[in-house]
PDB file of C-alpha atoms in Angstrom:
ATOM      1  CA  UNK H   1      11.215  43.698  60.322  1.00 74.00           C
ATOM      2  CA  UNK H   2       9.652  41.399  57.606  1.00 90.00           C
ATOM      3  CA  UNK H   3       9.179  43.751  54.585  1.00 93.00           C
ATOM      4  CA  UNK H   4       5.516  43.404  54.542  1.00 95.00           C
ATOM      5  CA  UNK H   5       5.676  44.996  57.645  1.00 93.00           C
ATOM      6  CA  UNK H   6       7.004  47.949  56.635  1.00 95.00           C
ATOM      7  CA  UNK H   7       4.137  50.330  56.212  1.00 93.00           C
ATOM      8  CA  UNK H   8       3.528  49.563  60.313  1.00 92.00           C
ATOM      9  CA  UNK H   9       7.076  50.291  61.345  1.00 94.00           C
ATOM     10  CA  UNK H  10       6.647  53.791  59.236  1.00 95.00           C
ATOM     11  CA  UNK H  11       3.542  54.445  61.051  1.00 95.00           C
ATOM     12  CA  UNK H  12       5.225  53.793  64.810  1.00 95.00           C
ATOM     13  CA  UNK H  13       8.048  55.557  63.643  1.00 96.00           C
ATOM     14  CA  UNK H  14       6.943  58.921  62.467  1.00 97.00           C
ATOM     15  CA  UNK H  15       4.221  58.944  65.460  1.00 97.00           C
ATOM     16  CA  UNK H  16       7.185  59.390  67.496  1.00 97.00           C
ATOM     17  CA  UNK H  17       8.831  62.724  65.316  1.00 97.00           C
ATOM     18  CA  UNK H  18       7.009  65.951  65.677  1.00 96.00           C
ATOM     19  CA  UNK H  19       8.047  68.708  63.303  1.00 96.00           C
ATOM     20  CA  UNK H  20      10.541  71.290  64.631  1.00 93.00           C
ATOM     21  CA  UNK H  21      13.184  71.414  67.160  1.00 93.00           C
ATOM     22  CA  UNK H  22      12.001  72.003  70.946  1.00 92.00           C
ATOM     23  CA  UNK H  23      13.864  71.741  74.158  1.00 96.00           C
ATOM     24  CA  UNK H  24      12.192  70.222  76.896  1.00 96.00           C
ATOM     25  CA  UNK H  25      11.914  73.809  78.627  1.00 95.00           C
ATOM     26  CA  UNK H  26      10.117  74.904  75.359  1.00 95.00           C
ATOM     27  CA  UNK H  27       7.501  72.308  75.956  1.00 95.00           C
ATOM     28  CA  UNK H  28       3.763  73.988  77.288  1.00 96.00           C
ATOM     29  CA  UNK H  29       1.169  71.687  78.079  1.00 98.00           C
ATOM     30  CA  UNK H  30      -1.385  70.344  75.280  1.00 98.00           C
ATOM     31  CA  UNK H  31      -0.865  68.798  72.160  1.00 97.00           C
ATOM     32  CA  UNK H  32       1.478  68.216  69.140  1.00 96.00           C
ATOM     33  CA  UNK H  33       1.085  67.173  65.425  1.00 97.00           C
ATOM     34  CA  UNK H  34       2.774  64.048  64.277  1.00 97.00           C
ATOM     35  CA  UNK H  35       4.806  63.581  61.532  1.00 97.00           C
ATOM     36  CA  UNK H  36       2.645  60.858  60.793  1.00 96.00           C
ATOM     37  CA  UNK H  37      -0.025  63.029  61.290  1.00 95.00           C
ATOM     38  CA  UNK H  38      -1.822  62.078  64.392  1.00 96.00           C
ATOM     39  CA  UNK H  39      -1.437  64.181  67.548  1.00 97.00           C
ATOM     40  CA  UNK H  40       0.360  63.218  70.799  1.00 97.00           C
ATOM     41  CA  UNK H  41      -0.673  64.539  74.334  1.00 97.00           C
ATOM     42  CA  UNK H  42       2.296  66.681  76.249  1.00 98.00           C
ATOM     43  CA  UNK H  43       2.093  67.236  79.828  1.00 98.00           C
ATOM     44  CA  UNK H  44       4.539  68.608  82.618  1.00 97.00           C
ATOM     45  CA  UNK H  45       6.168  67.792  86.215  1.00 93.00           C
ATOM     46  CA  UNK H  46       6.953  65.375  85.012  1.00 94.00           C
ATOM     47  CA  UNK H  47       6.784  65.513  81.467  1.00 96.00           C
ATOM     48  CA  UNK H  48       5.558  63.064  79.387  1.00 98.00           C
ATOM     49  CA  UNK H  49       4.280  62.356  75.961  1.00 97.00           C
ATOM     50  CA  UNK H  50       1.046  60.223  75.923  1.00 97.00           C
ATOM     51  CA  UNK H  51       2.185  59.257  79.036  1.00 97.00           C
ATOM     52  CA  UNK H  52       5.036  57.758  78.178  1.00 98.00           C
ATOM     53  CA  UNK H  53       7.754  59.776  81.060  1.00 98.00           C
ATOM     54  CA  UNK H  54      10.805  61.177  79.188  1.00 98.00           C
ATOM     55  CA  UNK H  55      13.459  59.281  81.056  1.00 98.00           C
ATOM     56  CA  UNK H  56      16.354  61.892  79.248  1.00 98.00           C
ATOM     57  CA  UNK H  57      15.225  65.050  77.401  1.00 97.00           C
ATOM     58  CA  UNK H  58      17.531  67.461  75.615  1.00 98.00           C
ATOM     59  CA  UNK H  59      19.737  65.023  73.362  1.00 98.00           C
ATOM     60  CA  UNK H  60      20.881  66.838  70.813  1.00 97.00           C
ATOM     61  CA  UNK H  61      21.359  65.898  67.345  1.00 95.00           C
ATOM     62  CA  UNK H  62      22.634  67.603  63.945  1.00 93.00           C
ATOM     63  CA  UNK H  63      19.254  67.182  62.452  1.00 92.00           C
ATOM     64  CA  UNK H  64      16.903  68.327  65.665  1.00 94.00           C
ATOM     65  CA  UNK H  65      16.672  67.131  69.357  1.00 97.00           C
ATOM     66  CA  UNK H  66      15.514  64.031  71.087  1.00 97.00           C
ATOM     67  CA  UNK H  67      13.695  62.999  74.353  1.00 97.00           C
ATOM     68  CA  UNK H  68      14.637  59.610  75.461  1.00 98.00           C
ATOM     69  CA  UNK H  69      10.718  58.139  76.411  1.00 98.00           C
ATOM     70  CA  UNK H  70      10.249  55.177  78.717  1.00 98.00           C
ATOM     71  CA  UNK H  71       7.590  53.375  76.517  1.00 98.00           C
ATOM     72  CA  UNK H  72       6.810  52.908  72.674  1.00 97.00           C
ATOM     73  CA  UNK H  73       4.102  54.936  71.579  1.00 97.00           C
ATOM     74  CA  UNK H  74       1.582  53.261  69.505  1.00 94.00           C
ATOM     75  CA  UNK H  75      -0.694  55.712  67.005  1.00 94.00           C
ATOM     76  CA  UNK H  76      -4.144  56.132  67.975  1.00 89.00           C
ATOM     77  CA  UNK H  77      -5.873  54.424  65.567  1.00 77.00           C
ATOM     78  CA  UNK H  78      -4.003  51.205  65.902  1.00 62.00           C
ATOM     79  CA  UNK H  79      -1.878  49.497  62.622  1.00 59.00           C
TER      80      UNK H  79
END
């Protein structure tokens, strides 16, 4: 949380966000681009993002949908 780590925190947080709104029933297997610029892989049955399981799907927010996952995603190029 130090100011000198702000850029790394922004990379991690924006890697968890994809543009648009998609409920869990809208998801398909494949890849999605993130706001950070990299991609994440979606798998179904069970639903997972880069291997992180979706613990709570479809939490409606005023600006989109949140899918709670059971791990922190790290961008592939690291920090």
